PDB file of C-alpha atoms in Angstrom:
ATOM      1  CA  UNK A   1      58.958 -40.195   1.254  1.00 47.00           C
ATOM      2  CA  UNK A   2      56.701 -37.300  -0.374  1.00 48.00           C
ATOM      3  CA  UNK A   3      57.505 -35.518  -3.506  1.00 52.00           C
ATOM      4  CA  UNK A   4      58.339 -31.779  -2.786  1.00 49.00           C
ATOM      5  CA  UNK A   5      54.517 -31.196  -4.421  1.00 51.00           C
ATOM      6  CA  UNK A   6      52.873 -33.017  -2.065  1.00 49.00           C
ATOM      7  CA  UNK A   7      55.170 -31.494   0.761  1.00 45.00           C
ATOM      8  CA  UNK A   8      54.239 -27.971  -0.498  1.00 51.00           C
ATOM      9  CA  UNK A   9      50.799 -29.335  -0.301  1.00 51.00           C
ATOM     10  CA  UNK A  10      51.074 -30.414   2.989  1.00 52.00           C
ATOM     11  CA  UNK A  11      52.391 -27.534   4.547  1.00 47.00           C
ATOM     12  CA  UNK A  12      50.163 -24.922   2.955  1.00 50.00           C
ATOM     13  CA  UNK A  13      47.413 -26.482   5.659  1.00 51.00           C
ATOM     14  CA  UNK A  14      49.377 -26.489   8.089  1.00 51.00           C
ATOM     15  CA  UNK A  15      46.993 -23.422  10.316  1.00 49.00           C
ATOM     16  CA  UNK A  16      49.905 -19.878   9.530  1.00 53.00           C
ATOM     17  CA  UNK A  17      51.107 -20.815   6.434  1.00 63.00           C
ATOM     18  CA  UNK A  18      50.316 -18.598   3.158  1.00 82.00           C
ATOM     19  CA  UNK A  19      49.285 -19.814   0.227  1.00 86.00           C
ATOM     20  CA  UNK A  20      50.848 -21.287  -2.517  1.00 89.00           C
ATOM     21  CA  UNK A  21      50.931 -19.856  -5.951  1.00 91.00           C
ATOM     22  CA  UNK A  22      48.292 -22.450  -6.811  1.00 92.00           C
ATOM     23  CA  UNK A  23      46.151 -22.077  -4.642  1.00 91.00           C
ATOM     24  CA  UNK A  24      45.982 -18.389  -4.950  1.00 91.00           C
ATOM     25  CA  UNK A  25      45.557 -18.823  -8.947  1.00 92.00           C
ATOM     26  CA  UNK A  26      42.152 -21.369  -8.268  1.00 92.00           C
ATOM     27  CA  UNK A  27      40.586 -18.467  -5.874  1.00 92.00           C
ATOM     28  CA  UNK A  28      41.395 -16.118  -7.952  1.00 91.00           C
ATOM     29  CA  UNK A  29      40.118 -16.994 -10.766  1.00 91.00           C
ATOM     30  CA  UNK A  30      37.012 -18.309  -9.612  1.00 91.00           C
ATOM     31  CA  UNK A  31      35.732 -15.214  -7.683  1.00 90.00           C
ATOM     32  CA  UNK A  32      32.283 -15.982  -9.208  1.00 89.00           C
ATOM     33  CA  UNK A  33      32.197 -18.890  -6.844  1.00 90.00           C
ATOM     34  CA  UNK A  34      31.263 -18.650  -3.361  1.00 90.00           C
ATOM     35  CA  UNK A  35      33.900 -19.060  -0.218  1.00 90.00           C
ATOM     36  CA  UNK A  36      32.625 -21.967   0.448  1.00 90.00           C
ATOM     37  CA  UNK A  37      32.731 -23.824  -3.050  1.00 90.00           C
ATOM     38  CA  UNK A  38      36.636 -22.037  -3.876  1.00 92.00           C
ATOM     39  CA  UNK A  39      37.094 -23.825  -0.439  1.00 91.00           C
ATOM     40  CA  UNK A  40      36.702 -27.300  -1.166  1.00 91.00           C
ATOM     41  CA  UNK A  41      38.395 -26.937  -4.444  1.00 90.00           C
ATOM     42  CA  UNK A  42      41.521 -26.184  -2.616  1.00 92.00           C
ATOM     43  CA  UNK A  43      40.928 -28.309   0.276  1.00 91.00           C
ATOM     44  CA  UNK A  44      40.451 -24.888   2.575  1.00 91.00           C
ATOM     45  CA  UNK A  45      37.623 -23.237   5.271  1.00 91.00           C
ATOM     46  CA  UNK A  46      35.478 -20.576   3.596  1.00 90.00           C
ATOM     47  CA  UNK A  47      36.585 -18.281   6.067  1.00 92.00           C
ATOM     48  CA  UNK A  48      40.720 -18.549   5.078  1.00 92.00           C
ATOM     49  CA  UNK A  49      38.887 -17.659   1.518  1.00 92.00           C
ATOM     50  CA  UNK A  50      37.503 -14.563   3.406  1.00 91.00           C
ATOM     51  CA  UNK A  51      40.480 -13.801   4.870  1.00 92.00           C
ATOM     52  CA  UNK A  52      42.646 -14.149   2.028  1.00 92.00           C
ATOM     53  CA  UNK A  53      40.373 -11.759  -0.322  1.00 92.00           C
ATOM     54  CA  UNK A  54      39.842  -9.064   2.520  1.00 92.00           C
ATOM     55  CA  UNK A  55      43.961  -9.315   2.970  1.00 92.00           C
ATOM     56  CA  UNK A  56      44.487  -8.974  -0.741  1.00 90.00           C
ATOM     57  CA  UNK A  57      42.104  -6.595  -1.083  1.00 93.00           C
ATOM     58  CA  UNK A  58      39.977  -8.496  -3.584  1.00 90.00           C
ATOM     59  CA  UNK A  59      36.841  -7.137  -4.064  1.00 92.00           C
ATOM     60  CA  UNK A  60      34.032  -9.279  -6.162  1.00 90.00           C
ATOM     61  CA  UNK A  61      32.355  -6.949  -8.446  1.00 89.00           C
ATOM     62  CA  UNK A  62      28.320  -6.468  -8.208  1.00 91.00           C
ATOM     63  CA  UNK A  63      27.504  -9.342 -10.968  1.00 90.00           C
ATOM     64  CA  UNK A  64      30.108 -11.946  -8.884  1.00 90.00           C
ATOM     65  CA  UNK A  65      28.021 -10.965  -5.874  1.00 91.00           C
ATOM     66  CA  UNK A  66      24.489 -11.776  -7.122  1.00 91.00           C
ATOM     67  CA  UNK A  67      25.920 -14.886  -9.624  1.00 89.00           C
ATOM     68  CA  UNK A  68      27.217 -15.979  -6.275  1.00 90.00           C
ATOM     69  CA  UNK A  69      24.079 -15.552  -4.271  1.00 91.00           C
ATOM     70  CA  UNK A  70      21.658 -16.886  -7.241  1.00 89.00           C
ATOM     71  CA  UNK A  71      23.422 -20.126  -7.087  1.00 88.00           C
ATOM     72  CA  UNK A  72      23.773 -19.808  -2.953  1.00 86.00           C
ATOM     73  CA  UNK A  73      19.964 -19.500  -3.363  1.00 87.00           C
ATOM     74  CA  UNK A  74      19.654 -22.272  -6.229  1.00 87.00           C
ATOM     75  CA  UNK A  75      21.328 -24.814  -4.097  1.00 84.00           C
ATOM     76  CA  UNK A  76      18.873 -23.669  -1.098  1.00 84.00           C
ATOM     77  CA  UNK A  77      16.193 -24.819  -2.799  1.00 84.00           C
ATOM     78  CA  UNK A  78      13.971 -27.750  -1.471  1.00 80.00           C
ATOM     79  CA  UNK A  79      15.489 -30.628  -0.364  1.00 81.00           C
ATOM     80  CA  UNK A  80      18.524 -29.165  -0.446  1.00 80.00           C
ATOM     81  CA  UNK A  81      17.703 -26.582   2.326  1.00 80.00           C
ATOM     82  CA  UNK A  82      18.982 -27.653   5.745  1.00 76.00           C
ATOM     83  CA  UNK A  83      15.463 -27.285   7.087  1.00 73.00           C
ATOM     84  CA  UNK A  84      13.554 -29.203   4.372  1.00 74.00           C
ATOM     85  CA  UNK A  85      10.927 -31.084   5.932  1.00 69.00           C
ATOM     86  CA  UNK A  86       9.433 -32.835   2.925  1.00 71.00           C
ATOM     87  CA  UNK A  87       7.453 -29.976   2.145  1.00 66.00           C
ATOM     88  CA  UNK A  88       5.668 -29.729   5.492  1.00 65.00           C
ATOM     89  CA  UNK A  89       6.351 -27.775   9.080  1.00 60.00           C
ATOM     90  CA  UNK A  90       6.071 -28.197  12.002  1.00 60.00           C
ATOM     91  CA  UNK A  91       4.267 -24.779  12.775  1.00 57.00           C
ATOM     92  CA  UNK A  92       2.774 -24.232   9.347  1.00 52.00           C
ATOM     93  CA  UNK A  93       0.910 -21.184  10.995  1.00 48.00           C
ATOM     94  CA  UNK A  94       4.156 -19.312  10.332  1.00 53.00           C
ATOM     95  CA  UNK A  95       3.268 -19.010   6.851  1.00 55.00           C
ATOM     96  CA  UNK A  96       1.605 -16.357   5.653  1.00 62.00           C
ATOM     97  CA  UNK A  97      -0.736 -18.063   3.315  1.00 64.00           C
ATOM     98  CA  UNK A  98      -1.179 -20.663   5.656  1.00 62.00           C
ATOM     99  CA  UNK A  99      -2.045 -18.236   8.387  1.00 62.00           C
ATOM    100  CA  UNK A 100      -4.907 -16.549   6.594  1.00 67.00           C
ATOM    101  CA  UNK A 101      -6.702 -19.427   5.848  1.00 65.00           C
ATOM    102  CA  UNK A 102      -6.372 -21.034   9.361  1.00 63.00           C
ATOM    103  CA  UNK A 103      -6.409 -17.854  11.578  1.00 77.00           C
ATOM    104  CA  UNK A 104      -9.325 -16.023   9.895  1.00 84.00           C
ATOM    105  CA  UNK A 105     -11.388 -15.807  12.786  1.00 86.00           C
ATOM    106  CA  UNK A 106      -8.138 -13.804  14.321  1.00 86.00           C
ATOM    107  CA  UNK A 107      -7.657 -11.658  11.023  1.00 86.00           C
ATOM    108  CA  UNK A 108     -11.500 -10.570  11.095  1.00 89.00           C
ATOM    109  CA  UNK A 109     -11.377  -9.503  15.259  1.00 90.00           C
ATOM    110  CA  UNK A 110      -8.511  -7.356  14.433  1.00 89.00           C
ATOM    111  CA  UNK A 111      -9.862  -5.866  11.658  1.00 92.00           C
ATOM    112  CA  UNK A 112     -12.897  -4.904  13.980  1.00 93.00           C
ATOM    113  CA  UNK A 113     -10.932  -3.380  16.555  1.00 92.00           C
ATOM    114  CA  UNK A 114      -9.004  -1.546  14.333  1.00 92.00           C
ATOM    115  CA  UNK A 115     -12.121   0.425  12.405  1.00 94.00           C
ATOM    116  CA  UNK A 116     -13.837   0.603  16.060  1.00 93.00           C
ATOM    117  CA  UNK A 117     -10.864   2.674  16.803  1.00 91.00           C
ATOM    118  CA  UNK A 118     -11.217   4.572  13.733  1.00 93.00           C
ATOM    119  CA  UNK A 119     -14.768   5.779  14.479  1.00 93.00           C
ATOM    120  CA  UNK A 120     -14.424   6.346  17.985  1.00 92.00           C
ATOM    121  CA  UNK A 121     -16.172   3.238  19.110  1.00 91.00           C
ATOM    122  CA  UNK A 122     -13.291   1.836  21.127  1.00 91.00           C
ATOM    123  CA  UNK A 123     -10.424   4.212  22.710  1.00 91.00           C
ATOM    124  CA  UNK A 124      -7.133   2.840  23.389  1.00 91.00           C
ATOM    125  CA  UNK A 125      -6.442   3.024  27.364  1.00 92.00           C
ATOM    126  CA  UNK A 126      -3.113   2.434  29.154  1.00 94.00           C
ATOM    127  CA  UNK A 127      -1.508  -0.437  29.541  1.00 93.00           C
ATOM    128  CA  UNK A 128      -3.255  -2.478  31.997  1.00 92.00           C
ATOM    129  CA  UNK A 129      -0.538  -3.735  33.779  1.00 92.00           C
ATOM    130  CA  UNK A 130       2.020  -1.106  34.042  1.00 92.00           C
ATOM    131  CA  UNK A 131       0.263   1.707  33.044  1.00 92.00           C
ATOM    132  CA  UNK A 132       2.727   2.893  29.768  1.00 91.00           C
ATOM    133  CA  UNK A 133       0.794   5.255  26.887  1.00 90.00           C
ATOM    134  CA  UNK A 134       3.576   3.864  24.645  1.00 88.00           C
ATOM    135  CA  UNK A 135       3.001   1.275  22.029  1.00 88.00           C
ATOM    136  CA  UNK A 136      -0.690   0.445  23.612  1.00 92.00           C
ATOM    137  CA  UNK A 137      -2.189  -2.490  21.337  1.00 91.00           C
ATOM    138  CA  UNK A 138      -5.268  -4.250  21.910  1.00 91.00           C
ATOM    139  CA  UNK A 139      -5.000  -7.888  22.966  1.00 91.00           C
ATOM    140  CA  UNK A 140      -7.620 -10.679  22.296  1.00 87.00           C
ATOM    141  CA  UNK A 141      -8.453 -13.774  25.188  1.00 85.00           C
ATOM    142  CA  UNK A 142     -11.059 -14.950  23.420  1.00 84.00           C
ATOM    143  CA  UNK A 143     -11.383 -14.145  18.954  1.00 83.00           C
ATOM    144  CA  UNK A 144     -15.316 -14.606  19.172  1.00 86.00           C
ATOM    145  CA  UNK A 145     -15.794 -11.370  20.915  1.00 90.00           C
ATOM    146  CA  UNK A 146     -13.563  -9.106  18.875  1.00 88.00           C
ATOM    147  CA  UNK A 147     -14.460  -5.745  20.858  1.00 91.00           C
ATOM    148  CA  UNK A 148     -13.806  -7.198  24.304  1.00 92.00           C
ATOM    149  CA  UNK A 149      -9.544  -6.186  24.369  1.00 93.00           C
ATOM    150  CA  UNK A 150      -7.349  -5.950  27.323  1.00 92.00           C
ATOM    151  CA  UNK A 151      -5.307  -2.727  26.790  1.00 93.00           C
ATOM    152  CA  UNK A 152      -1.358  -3.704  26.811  1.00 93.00           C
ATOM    153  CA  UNK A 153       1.661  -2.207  26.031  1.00 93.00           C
ATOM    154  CA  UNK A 154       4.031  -4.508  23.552  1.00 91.00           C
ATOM    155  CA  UNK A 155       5.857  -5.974  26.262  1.00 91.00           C
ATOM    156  CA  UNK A 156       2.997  -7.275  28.127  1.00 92.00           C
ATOM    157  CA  UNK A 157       1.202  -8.320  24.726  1.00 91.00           C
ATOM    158  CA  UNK A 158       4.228 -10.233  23.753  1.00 90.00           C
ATOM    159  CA  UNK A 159       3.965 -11.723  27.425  1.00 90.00           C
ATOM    160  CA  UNK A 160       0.010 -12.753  27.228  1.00 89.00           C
ATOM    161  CA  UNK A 161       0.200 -13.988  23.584  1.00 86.00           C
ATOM    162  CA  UNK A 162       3.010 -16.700  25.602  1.00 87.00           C
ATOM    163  CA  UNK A 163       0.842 -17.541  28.415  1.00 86.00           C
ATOM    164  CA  UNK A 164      -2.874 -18.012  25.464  1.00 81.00           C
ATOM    165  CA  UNK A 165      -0.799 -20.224  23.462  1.00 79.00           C
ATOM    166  CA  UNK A 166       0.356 -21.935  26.807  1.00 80.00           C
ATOM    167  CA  UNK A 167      -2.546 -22.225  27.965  1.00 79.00           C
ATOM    168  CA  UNK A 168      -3.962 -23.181  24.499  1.00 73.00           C
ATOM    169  CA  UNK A 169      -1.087 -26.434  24.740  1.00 72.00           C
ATOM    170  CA  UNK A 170      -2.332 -27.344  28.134  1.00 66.00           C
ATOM    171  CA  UNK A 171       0.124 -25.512  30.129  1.00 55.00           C
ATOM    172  CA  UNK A 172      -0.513 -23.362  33.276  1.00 51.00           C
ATOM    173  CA  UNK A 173       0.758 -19.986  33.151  1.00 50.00           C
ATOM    174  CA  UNK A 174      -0.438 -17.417  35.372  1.00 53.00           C
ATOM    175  CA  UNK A 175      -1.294 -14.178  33.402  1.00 54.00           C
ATOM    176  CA  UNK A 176       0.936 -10.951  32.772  1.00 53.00           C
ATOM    177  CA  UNK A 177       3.578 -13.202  34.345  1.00 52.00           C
ATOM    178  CA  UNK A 178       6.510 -10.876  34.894  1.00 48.00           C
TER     179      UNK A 178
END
């Protein structure tokens, strides 16, 4: 049979019961902890943490908040992240380092368009597939020949950077697919 304790225990998990004096004493005087960590102290979900301080009305002050997320962030680190990958990705282009050494070519068209445009040398036209004078931006086929653009609006850029970098990955895509 269980000691009145454990019983007390027990119940205090049980999904609509309170918490017990205990349990209330570890949160709150731990508030420099995170949800999550108060949560496994006392065998509860961060979010009955949540709930419990926003019920209370327990607010953490501003050095609680960034002790919590400097340790959030500590713990984040390297192969602790989630999405650690032994210090490589999968699309390392993502990064901006990364991206300027390996898309330079790309860097340098863009920075030619964008001082033709300056001088007058190349005007920005309508949107070549819907015609919009909104949000026109020049789009690239080809990076070698940095003044030949196709005039698109940012919908239809979005749409043909998809359909280069399908076609790029052997995949057919008509163009300005809708």
């Amino acid at each position: 049979m269980m000691e009145t304790n454990q019983l007390n225990f027990v119940s205090s998990l049980v999904r609509g019961y309170g918490f017990t004096e205990r349990e209330e004493n570890v949160i709150l005087s731990n508030l420099s902890l995170s949800n999550k960590e108060i949560g496994k102290m006392i065998f509860r979900t961060e979010a009955s943490i949540r709930k419990f301080l926003n019920k209370k009305g327990i607010k953490r002050s501003k050095f609680q908040l960034a002790a919590i997320r400097s340790q959030v962030a500590e713990n984040q680190k390297g192969e602790h992240n989630p999405n650690w990958r032994n210090g490589s990705s999968k699309f390392p282009y993502r990064y901006k380092k990364s991206r300027a050494i390996k898309d330079k070519i790309k860097i340098l068209a863009r920075e030619k368009v964008r001082r033709a445009i300056l001088r007058g040398a190349l005007i920005p036209q309508p949107c070549e597939v819907c015609g919009k004078l909104e949000n026109i931006e020049g789009h690239h086929w080809d990076y070698t020949k940095p003044l030949e653009v196709n005039w698109l609006c940012k919908e239809h850029h979005i749409k043909a950077d998809q359909q280069r970098r399908a076609i790029e990955c052997n995949f057919t895509v008509s163009r300005y697919d809708s």
